[in-house]
Amino acid sequence: MDQIVIRGGQRLKGRIPISGAKNAALTLLPCALLTDEPLTLRNLPRLADVDGFGHLLNQLGCSTTIEGSRPEDFGRVMTARATTLTSTVAPYDIVRKMRASILVLGPLLARAGEATVSLPGGCAIGNRPIDLHLKALEAFGAEIELASGYVKAVAPGGRLKGGKYTFPVVSVGATENAVMAAVLAGGTCVLENAAREPEIVDLCNCLVAMGAHIDGIGTETLTIEGVDRLHGATYRVMADRIEAGSYACAAVITEGDVELVGAKADEMEATLAALREAGATVEETKSGIRVAMSGRAQPVTLSTAPYPGFATDMQAQFMAMATLGAGASLFTETIFENRYMHVPELARMGCDIQVKGRTAIVRGVDHLVGAPVMATDLRASMSLIIAGLAAQGTTEVNRVYHLDRGYERLEEKLQAVGADIERISAG
Ligand code: EPZ
């Protein structure tokens, strides 16, 4: 397994190109199943999860062709086409490796009137149930059965009907599955308390480009008037606001000055507010967002929440930044029940963090000491990289396959702004 080795102490200075958003790409790719015409996605990030999703689409009979990239994009262009579906089954061996596979459930049900998808199971950060996905689909007429670890869903008569569902808990994935199921329904579907993440706006905008009728995009109430068919489209994946926020934390902890090229301030306002609370200079530029810092970060008090609140996907990265802060920072993780896996690893580097249930208190220390550490999940891995960039000595991050799921060419991007970082391939 590859390892990333960092010799800390370099201030990050320069421009970091931000890739297409992983969490947008993973909900845009299954849209190809909704039509027999080609869907071309630009600015698609080179990530393990994106490759994995392409493999799943192929298993269902959807061709995927990579067409290089355009100068104005950092990512690749991929055209996916499901002329006919050869399968409506997403098998366990694929779903268990990539839980976002569950996002083929809604599109398969909409296109083929049936779907059999392995239950994704839990992961490091929580048990990740999919009950809300299923309840929303049932509200649109789906008949759902759970058998031998699989969800078997059928649309009676081959087509979902209109309906209304109010989410008791905001769920990004359940909102995405429900929207993708509803666009071909034989009626109007209404989703209340829907997730409002920018990635869902991206999904809705892509579906509208394919001919869907969706009102309330960006709000917590989505009204989808089903149509008989969708057509192909070309759509550019939005910039990754979590990648951008991650590199912003790296800039702050190293007292650097970076421009996050392609980042959109209006998609990450809570993150930018937290950076300013930490004392960073944050300003929009004509090509992105500049983040600069001198001195130690000020303490922050952050509680994760659904968008537009402070993103749970940014919690570990801000915690790493706070470890060298001038005081005590307080974090509350309200979304996932086990999202402090980075804490014991950060402690190995000399951080002072106390976790009590959903809350963590981080007391700033004078310095961190590089150490061998273990990545446990995607964002926890990034917190270890951020700490390593500021630590004295060498930090070796193991199990970097976690990072490769969500950060495209991470060491290249960091080397380009002065980090002393390299990947050691384990063959
Ligand atoms: C998406 O996961 C993201 N993944 C996650 O990013 C992100 O952390 C999360 O949204 C929250 O923003 C992708 O987009 C691929 P949820 P998702 O459904 O959809 C509970 C990363 O690091 N819930 O919004 O799985 C759930 O347990 C990843 O990029 C149910 O109870 O998250 C959680 O407590 C990690 N029943 C809360 O809702 C359900 O049916 C929010 O989960 C679904 C969810």
Tab-separated table of C-alpha atoms in Angstrom, residues 29 32-33 35 37-41 57 62-65 67 78-82:
chain	number	residue	atom	x	y	z
A	29	LEU	CA	-22.696	9.783	-13.247
A	32	ALA	CA	-26.595	8.590	-17.598
A	33	LEU	CA	-28.896	5.675	-16.720
A	35	THR	CA	-31.695	8.235	-20.930
A	37	GLU	CA	-28.702	9.281	-25.238
A	38	PRO	CA	-25.117	10.229	-24.304
A	39	LEU	CA	-24.391	12.253	-21.176
A	40	THR	CA	-21.045	14.077	-21.383
A	41	LEU	CA	-19.531	15.250	-18.105
A	57	LEU	CA	-22.173	1.784	-14.888
A	62	CYS	CA	-23.777	1.827	-19.772
A	63	SER	CA	-20.694	2.565	-21.883
A	64	THR	CA	-18.189	5.121	-20.576
A	65	THR	CA	-15.574	6.819	-22.740
A	67	GLU	CA	-12.087	11.913	-23.870
A	78	MET	CA	-16.300	11.399	-19.906
A	79	THR	CA	-19.241	10.411	-22.079
A	80	ALA	CA	-21.566	7.795	-20.625
A	81	ARG	CA	-24.333	6.182	-22.658
A	82	ALA	CA	-26.918	3.636	-21.542
